[in-house]
Amino acid sequence: MAYSAVVGFRKVSALGISRVLQADKGSLWRFQLETEFGEVLRLGSLTRNYRKNSGPPKFDFTGTEATSTFDFTDLTCPHTWYPIARKKKRKVILHVGPTNSGKTYSALKHLEKSSSGVYCGPLRLLAWEVAKRLNKANVPCDLITGQEKELKEGATHKAVTVEMADVTSVYDCAIIDEIQMVGCTQRGFAFTRALLGIAADELHLCGDPAVVPLVEDILKVTGDDVEVHTYERLSPLVPLKEPVSSVSSIKTGDCLVTFSRKDIYAYKKIIERAGNHLCSVVYGSLPPETRTAQATRFNDETNDFDVLVASDAIGMGLNLNISRIIFSTLQKFDGTGTRDLTVSEIKQIAGRAGRFQSKFPIGEVTCLHKEDLPLLHASLKSPSPLLERAGLFPTFDLLCRYSLAHPKHGLYQILEHFVENAKLSSNYFISNVEDMMKVAAIVDELPLGLQEKYLFVVSPVDVNDEISGQGLAQFAQNFSKAGVVRLREILAPDRVKVPKTPTELKELESIHKVLDLYVWLSLRLEDSFPDREVATSQKSICNLLIEQFLEGNRLNSPTRVSRYLRRQKF
């Protein structure tokens, strides 16, 4: 490889994982997993389609094996899992409307005025933004996400990612942003938990109008008062009748949206080679810090990065001064197959054009290909389909009680049988736990307690990323053997260098994910993962190197290189 900081992996052995994970001499990672993992880390082989499962359960889920009649799989009354919230008669206010309608702004005004409160967002970027806003308004606000905890003296407010919502505290005011994500197959259960469990006098829910009937139905059993505030878009959004026919038609303020990393860099190269624009990029696997830096550069009128090439990651979490959204396609690969974008997805992305009180107060939206225009126009005119069910996942307490009744079952078996046998009301579905089960299959091979296994299972690991999945396996194995995981045993930081190709960049992004995972674990097992400062420092270095790569790609635009270099004082 062009840069030696990245692991040179050998091919998978059918007999032992150590051949997969032993990095070549001189590489960044020193993965040394035991051979008994065998096939376990071949994560793709563990995926199952639970809907196709048939026949009676293989295990007794009522607990009769342990002389108990408690039905562990009865998840029909999840509101009863949160007794502190049930002691309150909450005032629940739904703020619903399209992107750029001021719904979250209105809710945040209530939060600023409250004596105590919490903001729960779907992204770290949003939690950062709210914490910064409240502190600037002289409302001391803690920032708590999975990877950071910044506490302010005297703070009675918090900005958190939704998974970090505290359902044991009492608040005057709370906000759950993007509440329609209760319908997300993977993360929906975290939004449901916050919806049912946050004990606040006022609970403000911000999101798409499609979620209103479902929330109203779910809250019928809680005794809460519910009211709905509807918002209209603050600035016009104009669907254009003609496509953007060529790169020469790209102009300042445009955002070209595509749905693969490969296409993002291909379009960036094409646009910059035309010599009229430089491009910032935003996509999901970029570290949040880098996404923010790229957005800031795009918004800055004093530099030459005046076009954005991005994925649907722009749909939330970033303030962007976009004049025109251009869809390169209205199809995306969702992990299982290629499909058309949903009405909600099209509206969420298109709505990012024409930010209120920005340089481009009127937003425009179009496509690269004329044949996509009918679907675009029809989607923008249509309401989003109503959400019918919210995600649900059993609490750790339920999993623990089942484990006590069936001590021979590993966490993989427990999760599998909860999924296959769970009893649900019509308002809920069991969240997709395939990725969790992949991790459970790994940690079940180790001498760990259920709580420790559960911690690794719910960690923010991307098990579909080879380096990230191997990093988790190494952390878990070292933790089970020694009780302490030192980063220097795995990381060779002196070999991290600026990537030279998109492939090397992808590997560096994966390394950042492993460092992020270490920080996440260190905040929960501080004594066992003591190198948080080292990991945080290495994350910052990775961010810097990624930024240097993205800046270096400007050289594909030869007619503008000299001007940019002069500005940078090279």
XYZ file of C-alpha atoms in Angstrom:
570
model
C 0.000 0.000 0.000
C 1.024 3.581 -0.559
C 0.961 4.402 3.082
C 2.188 1.974 5.695
C -0.130 3.124 8.460
C -2.859 0.815 7.262
C -3.079 -2.875 8.019
C -1.936 -5.255 5.297
C -4.446 -8.041 5.898
C -3.953 -11.615 4.872
C -6.738 -13.676 3.389
C -9.342 -15.311 5.629
C -8.452 -18.770 6.850
C -11.220 -21.292 7.294
C -9.450 -22.664 10.366
C -8.382 -19.688 12.421
C -9.023 -15.986 12.660
C -5.460 -15.197 13.716
C -4.363 -15.392 10.076
C -6.887 -12.696 9.237
C -5.930 -10.373 12.029
C -2.176 -10.601 12.330
C -1.042 -7.422 10.647
C 2.061 -7.358 8.510
C 5.196 -6.128 10.225
C 5.306 -2.352 10.307
C 1.581 -1.760 9.936
C -0.562 0.414 12.175
C -2.529 -2.292 13.980
C -1.106 -5.195 15.937
C -4.172 -7.483 15.912
C -3.361 -10.821 17.589
C -6.577 -12.777 18.192
C -6.720 -16.308 19.541
C -7.352 -19.085 17.023
C -10.364 -20.407 18.940
C -12.477 -17.599 17.488
C -12.346 -19.625 14.271
C -15.230 -18.821 12.022
C -16.924 -16.516 14.549
C -15.516 -13.279 13.162
C -16.714 -14.052 9.679
C -19.538 -11.745 10.561
C -21.495 -11.948 7.365
C -22.277 -15.629 7.947
C -24.262 -14.828 11.073
C -26.983 -12.745 9.414
C -30.448 -14.258 9.608
C -33.854 -13.458 8.240
C -36.008 -13.799 11.331
C -39.301 -13.443 9.498
C -38.636 -16.740 7.756
C -38.193 -18.587 11.038
C -40.942 -21.092 11.697
C -41.833 -23.769 14.201
C -42.045 -23.705 17.995
C -39.312 -22.004 20.034
C -36.447 -24.260 21.003
C -36.328 -22.840 24.513
C -38.881 -22.203 27.217
C -39.426 -18.451 27.253
C -41.896 -18.409 30.128
C -39.166 -19.342 32.562
C -40.799 -22.605 33.678
C -37.406 -24.298 33.542
C -36.524 -22.141 36.545
C -39.916 -22.600 38.280
C -40.974 -19.096 37.264
C -44.101 -18.116 35.343
C -42.785 -14.717 34.282
C -43.079 -14.265 30.530
C -39.839 -12.576 29.574
C -40.976 -12.067 25.996
C -44.077 -10.015 26.833
C -43.143 -6.556 25.535
C -46.731 -5.355 25.090
C -46.552 -2.649 27.771
C -43.189 -0.877 27.384
C -44.539 2.292 29.030
C -44.438 0.413 32.353
C -40.649 0.079 32.094
C -40.276 3.749 33.101
C -41.930 4.310 36.505
C -40.394 7.770 37.079
C -41.941 9.146 33.889
C -45.275 7.463 34.713
C -45.470 9.416 37.968
C -45.780 12.602 35.899
C -48.621 13.849 33.756
C -46.441 15.219 31.016
C -47.397 17.960 28.596
C -46.236 16.628 25.225
C -45.960 19.165 22.420
C -45.366 17.961 18.871
C -43.620 20.504 16.612
C -44.063 19.152 13.097
C -43.297 20.522 9.668
C -40.827 20.380 6.785
C -37.105 21.136 6.877
C -36.365 24.839 7.428
C -39.690 25.541 9.131
C -38.396 26.680 12.536
C -39.906 23.807 14.517
C -36.719 22.930 16.429
C -35.923 26.626 16.924
C -39.297 27.071 18.639
C -38.727 24.081 20.928
C -35.239 25.301 21.847
C -36.691 28.627 22.979
C -38.740 26.711 25.559
C -35.623 24.789 26.626
C -33.628 28.004 27.103
C -36.291 29.425 29.407
C -36.680 26.266 31.516
C -35.163 25.766 34.961
C -33.744 22.391 33.908
C -33.823 20.461 30.693
C -32.357 18.069 28.184
C -32.028 18.075 24.389
C -31.889 14.618 22.770
C -30.689 14.529 19.166
C -29.935 11.793 16.649
C -26.392 13.006 15.953
C -23.388 14.199 17.907
C -23.274 17.183 15.549
C -26.714 18.293 16.727
C -25.840 17.813 20.392
C -22.680 19.896 19.857
C -24.672 22.640 18.178
C -27.313 22.838 20.926
C -24.757 22.778 23.755
C -22.842 25.586 22.056
C -26.039 27.608 21.545
C -27.229 27.268 25.150
C -23.838 28.083 26.638
C -23.595 31.124 24.370
C -27.024 32.201 25.685
C -25.643 31.981 29.257
C -27.586 28.787 29.968
C -24.873 26.421 31.270
C -25.265 23.160 29.389
C -23.435 19.851 29.673
C -22.553 17.959 26.495
C -22.929 14.177 26.809
C -22.577 11.831 23.866
C -21.317 8.296 23.602
C -17.770 9.561 23.046
C -17.562 12.734 25.132
C -18.638 14.247 28.405
C -18.108 17.977 28.843
C -19.581 19.224 32.095
C -20.210 22.894 32.868
C -20.168 24.195 36.417
C -23.680 24.791 37.714
C -25.351 23.328 34.619
C -28.956 22.185 34.903
C -29.289 21.526 31.177
C -27.842 18.798 28.974
C -27.435 18.233 25.247
C -27.148 14.525 24.540
C -27.387 11.974 21.781
C -30.655 10.097 22.136
C -28.999 6.860 23.252
C -27.537 8.780 26.215
C -30.904 10.088 27.426
C -31.206 9.683 31.205
C -34.585 8.174 32.128
C -33.857 8.313 35.870
C -33.648 12.126 36.164
C -36.491 14.642 36.336
C -36.555 17.735 34.093
C -38.635 20.829 33.642
C -38.325 20.619 29.837
C -37.050 18.056 27.323
C -36.693 17.919 23.532
C -36.474 14.864 21.295
C -35.360 15.984 17.840
C -36.195 14.081 14.626
C -38.829 12.057 16.494
C -39.854 10.318 13.251
C -36.756 8.185 13.771
C -38.817 6.019 16.148
C -39.536 4.185 12.893
C -35.851 3.514 12.134
C -35.265 -0.225 11.937
C -31.954 -0.062 13.831
C -32.063 2.997 16.116
C -35.803 3.411 16.547
C -35.830 1.748 19.962
C -33.624 4.526 21.401
C -36.190 7.154 20.344
C -39.023 5.032 21.744
C -37.137 4.728 25.034
C -36.748 8.518 25.209
C -40.378 9.099 24.226
C -41.712 6.797 26.933
C -38.998 7.248 29.544
C -37.974 10.897 29.840
C -39.522 12.350 33.000
C -40.141 15.989 32.034
C -43.008 18.356 32.803
C -42.891 19.445 29.159
C -41.721 17.105 26.416
C -41.213 18.712 23.002
C -41.065 16.401 19.987
C -39.735 17.805 16.697
C -40.070 16.078 13.358
C -42.112 15.016 10.368
C -45.925 15.264 10.493
C -46.065 11.575 9.511
C -45.265 10.591 13.102
C -48.218 12.381 14.760
C -50.893 9.627 14.731
C -48.414 7.015 15.992
C -47.197 9.189 18.879
C -50.749 10.064 19.831
C -51.676 6.379 19.872
C -48.603 5.328 21.877
C -49.238 8.023 24.503
C -52.906 7.103 25.055
C -51.822 4.676 27.779
C -49.430 7.075 29.555
C -51.974 9.687 30.619
C -49.955 12.499 29.042
C -51.575 15.557 27.463
C -50.677 15.872 23.777
C -50.917 18.921 21.532
C -49.720 19.426 17.974
C -48.117 22.576 16.538
C -47.781 22.627 12.755
C -45.161 24.709 10.929
C -44.755 25.825 7.326
C -41.460 26.253 5.525
C -39.915 29.690 6.145
C -38.329 30.045 2.706
C -39.516 28.894 -0.740
C -38.347 25.609 -2.263
C -38.687 25.558 -6.044
C -38.596 22.257 -8.001
C -36.989 23.012 -11.342
C -38.501 21.713 -14.573
C -35.167 21.049 -16.260
C -32.254 18.848 -15.174
C -28.667 20.014 -14.824
C -27.355 18.798 -18.134
C -23.590 19.040 -17.603
C -20.813 19.913 -15.183
C -20.505 23.307 -16.870
C -23.942 24.137 -15.414
C -22.766 23.604 -11.822
C -22.659 26.925 -9.998
C -21.645 28.393 -6.646
C -23.851 27.141 -3.802
C -24.826 23.891 -5.534
C -24.916 20.587 -3.686
C -24.686 17.454 -5.814
C -26.176 14.502 -3.922
C -25.112 10.937 -4.602
C -25.216 7.784 -2.526
C -21.864 6.048 -2.694
C -18.464 7.091 -1.502
C -16.978 6.156 -4.872
C -19.422 8.399 -6.735
C -18.801 11.307 -4.366
C -15.099 11.358 -5.216
C -15.763 10.719 -8.906
C -18.102 13.730 -9.166
C -15.742 15.869 -7.097
C -12.951 15.066 -9.546
C -15.087 15.800 -12.606
C -16.306 19.146 -11.245
C -12.858 20.308 -10.177
C -11.220 19.278 -13.442
C -13.595 21.636 -15.237
C -11.632 24.379 -13.489
C -14.441 26.585 -12.186
C -15.088 25.232 -8.685
C -13.547 23.416 -5.740
C -15.669 20.924 -3.814
C -16.193 20.145 -0.163
C -17.511 16.652 0.584
C -19.838 15.283 3.262
C -20.794 11.637 3.780
C -21.652 9.392 6.695
C -18.359 7.580 7.267
C -16.398 10.824 7.563
C -15.703 11.609 11.228
C -18.179 14.167 12.624
C -15.369 16.663 13.160
C -14.396 16.402 9.493
C -17.991 16.766 8.335
C -18.272 19.943 10.377
C -14.996 21.286 8.955
C -16.120 20.526 5.395
C -19.469 22.239 5.980
C -17.731 25.285 7.459
C -15.430 25.516 4.457
C -18.376 25.294 2.051
C -20.275 28.003 3.944
C -17.257 30.329 4.046
C -17.601 32.831 1.205
C -13.941 33.848 1.457
C -12.528 30.598 0.037
C -12.881 28.726 -3.239
C -14.720 25.633 -1.972
C -18.067 26.813 -3.259
C -19.678 23.492 -4.314
C -20.666 20.579 -2.102
C -20.728 16.915 -3.143
C -22.506 14.893 -0.497
C -24.552 11.870 0.484
C -27.850 11.897 2.366
C -25.748 12.666 5.462
C -26.620 16.325 4.771
C -30.258 15.544 5.618
C -29.732 16.486 9.263
C -27.080 17.781 11.620
C -25.337 20.432 9.524
C -26.199 24.061 8.793
C -25.464 24.483 5.106
C -25.897 27.487 2.833
C -27.115 25.576 -0.222
C -28.672 27.293 -3.206
C -29.627 24.240 -5.231
C -29.862 20.517 -4.496
C -29.039 18.348 -7.525
C -29.837 14.631 -7.224
C -27.423 12.517 -9.283
C -29.861 9.633 -8.812
C -33.045 8.878 -6.892
C -31.921 5.375 -6.017
C -29.651 4.113 -3.262
C -28.231 0.840 -1.986
C -29.608 0.238 1.511
C -27.448 -2.704 2.527
C -29.594 -5.376 0.930
C -30.463 -3.988 -2.499
C -30.911 -0.897 -4.638
C -34.222 0.892 -4.168
C -35.928 4.186 -4.952
C -35.622 6.909 -2.347
C -38.714 7.261 -0.186
C -40.859 10.381 -0.201
C -39.523 11.255 3.256
C -35.888 10.884 2.153
C -36.370 13.030 -0.947
C -38.108 15.772 1.018
C -35.535 15.710 3.824
C -32.611 16.121 1.417
C -34.290 18.571 -0.956
C -35.332 20.719 1.987
C -31.715 21.576 2.741
C -31.695 24.087 -0.124
C -32.605 27.680 0.629
C -31.824 27.978 4.322
C -33.799 30.759 6.025
C -31.849 34.028 6.377
C -28.862 32.622 4.473
C -27.162 33.879 1.327
C -29.615 31.726 -0.665
C -33.090 32.375 0.810
C -34.828 30.679 -2.140
C -33.971 26.999 -2.543
C -34.049 25.066 -5.787
C -34.017 21.336 -6.423
C -33.497 19.291 -9.580
C -31.770 16.183 -10.943
C -28.938 15.282 -13.275
C -31.200 13.074 -15.371
C -34.496 14.136 -16.915
C -36.142 10.771 -16.269
C -35.820 11.343 -12.490
C -37.779 14.606 -12.490
C -41.310 13.071 -12.332
C -40.493 11.132 -9.143
C -38.825 14.191 -7.623
C -41.799 16.476 -8.329
C -44.369 13.896 -7.203
C -42.501 13.273 -3.941
C -42.240 16.966 -3.091
C -46.000 17.346 -3.574
C -46.859 14.276 -1.483
C -47.141 13.992 2.290
C -44.785 11.491 3.861
C -46.466 8.106 4.468
C -47.723 7.785 8.030
C -45.486 5.866 10.395
C -47.278 2.809 11.689
C -44.906 1.355 14.295
C -42.034 2.358 16.557
C -38.879 0.377 17.277
C -38.577 -1.544 20.527
C -35.826 -3.510 22.227
C -35.902 -5.311 25.599
C -34.202 -3.576 28.485
C -31.027 -5.004 29.971
C -33.062 -5.908 33.051
C -35.273 -8.217 30.975
C -32.271 -9.794 29.264
C -30.602 -10.286 32.643
C -33.667 -11.915 34.191
C -33.955 -14.288 31.264
C -30.255 -15.122 31.585
C -30.703 -15.984 35.268
C -33.525 -18.348 34.335
C -31.414 -19.891 31.533
C -27.790 -19.645 32.693
C -26.449 -21.877 29.912
C -27.592 -19.546 27.139
C -25.151 -17.087 25.635
C -26.107 -13.550 24.709
C -26.479 -14.543 21.056
C -29.101 -17.153 21.994
C -30.885 -14.711 24.289
C -31.111 -12.035 21.616
C -32.141 -14.562 18.975
C -35.006 -15.938 20.984
C -36.252 -12.540 22.111
C -36.445 -11.544 18.459
C -38.200 -14.737 17.437
C -40.675 -14.914 20.307
C -41.342 -11.350 21.461
C -44.976 -10.412 22.024
C -45.697 -6.860 20.857
C -48.627 -4.486 20.621
C -49.590 -3.216 17.171
C -47.671 0.054 17.709
C -44.238 -1.578 17.888
C -41.731 -3.728 16.049
C -38.560 -5.366 17.329
C -35.573 -3.385 16.107
C -33.152 -5.016 13.704
C -30.470 -6.532 15.941
C -28.456 -8.412 13.322
C -25.357 -6.284 13.937
C -25.738 -6.742 17.695
C -25.956 -10.493 17.225
C -22.777 -10.487 15.170
C -20.972 -8.897 18.110
C -22.736 -11.235 20.574
C -21.388 -14.232 18.654
C -17.860 -12.876 19.180
C -18.114 -12.032 22.884
C -19.926 -15.285 23.717
C -16.605 -17.026 22.961
C -14.931 -15.082 25.777
C -15.083 -15.473 29.574
C -17.150 -12.324 30.162
C -20.197 -11.612 32.292
C -23.529 -10.735 30.703
C -23.227 -7.029 31.511
C -19.767 -6.850 29.941
C -20.975 -8.715 26.851
C -23.976 -6.403 26.591
C -21.693 -3.373 26.742
C -19.718 -4.571 23.721
C -22.938 -5.483 21.889
C -24.451 -1.989 22.229
C -21.171 -0.208 21.492
C -21.038 1.955 18.337
C -18.996 -0.514 16.318
C -19.453 -0.777 12.570
C -19.288 -4.562 12.266
C -19.562 -4.322 8.488
C -16.250 -2.447 8.410
C -13.408 -4.985 8.520
C -10.939 -2.929 10.532
C -13.591 -1.665 12.948
C -14.947 -5.168 13.591
C -11.463 -6.539 14.177
C -10.680 -3.693 16.554
C -13.705 -4.573 18.682
C -12.741 -8.254 18.717
C -9.219 -7.363 19.857
C -10.508 -5.027 22.573
C -12.914 -7.677 23.876
C -10.285 -10.402 23.894
C -7.648 -8.291 25.656
C -10.252 -7.151 28.195
C -11.327 -10.733 28.931
C -7.730 -11.912 29.378
C -6.118 -9.072 31.290
C -8.901 -6.747 32.402
C -6.953 -3.834 30.898
C -6.687 -2.784 27.251
C -3.712 -0.579 26.437
C -3.916 1.233 23.139
C -0.177 0.978 22.538
C -0.537 -2.821 22.347
C -2.674 -2.391 19.231
C -1.790 0.979 17.725
C 1.456 2.048 16.088
C 0.767 5.811 15.909
C 4.113 6.797 14.420
C 3.116 5.120 11.159
C -0.056 7.129 10.493
C 0.436 9.217 7.360
C -1.614 11.321 4.968
C -3.573 8.975 2.664
C -2.844 9.305 -1.031
C -5.881 7.548 -2.521
C -9.599 7.201 -1.655
C -8.886 3.588 -0.651
C -6.268 4.678 1.851
C -8.638 7.394 3.049
C -11.320 4.766 3.709
C -8.834 2.785 5.793
C -7.957 5.889 7.802
C -11.673 6.508 8.404
C -11.899 2.929 9.717
C -8.978 3.574 12.054
C -10.824 6.633 13.352
C -13.823 4.388 14.082
C -11.649 2.054 16.169
C -10.257 4.990 18.144
C -13.810 6.292 18.613
C -14.814 2.880 19.945
C -11.927 2.914 22.423
C -13.022 6.320 23.721
C -16.621 5.064 24.041
C -15.499 2.051 26.057
C -13.181 4.168 28.209
C -16.104 6.313 29.357
C -17.842 3.166 30.658
C -14.861 1.037 31.765
C -12.411 3.751 32.735
C -9.976 1.548 34.638
C -9.934 -1.097 31.910
C -9.479 1.328 29.005
C -7.098 3.884 30.561
C -5.687 5.450 27.379
C -8.578 7.754 26.518
C -6.340 10.799 26.156
C -4.068 8.916 23.748
C -7.060 7.733 21.707
C -8.539 11.234 21.629
C -5.201 12.653 20.503
C -4.906 10.043 17.759
C -8.452 10.801 16.621
C -7.452 14.442 16.231
C -4.442 13.407 14.163
C -6.673 11.240 11.962
C -9.046 14.177 11.481
C -6.130 16.391 10.463
C -4.811 13.817 7.984
C -8.247 13.320 6.457
C -8.591 17.076 6.084
C -5.163 17.250 4.440
C -6.233 14.586 1.953
C -9.460 16.437 1.138
C -7.566 19.700 0.680
C -4.924 17.945 -1.405
C -7.572 16.826 -3.906
C -7.964 20.439 -4.952
C -4.911 19.882 -7.175
C -7.227 18.197 -9.670
C -8.308 21.735 -10.541
C -5.127 23.112 -12.166
C -6.509 26.501 -13.163
C -7.192 27.359 -9.538
C -4.214 25.801 -7.783
C -1.966 28.855 -7.759
C -4.648 31.126 -6.314
C -5.451 28.628 -3.567
C -1.788 28.100 -2.725
C -1.251 31.849 -2.448
C -4.129 32.083 0.018
C -2.649 29.238 2.060
C 0.802 30.951 1.936
C 2.487 27.822 0.590
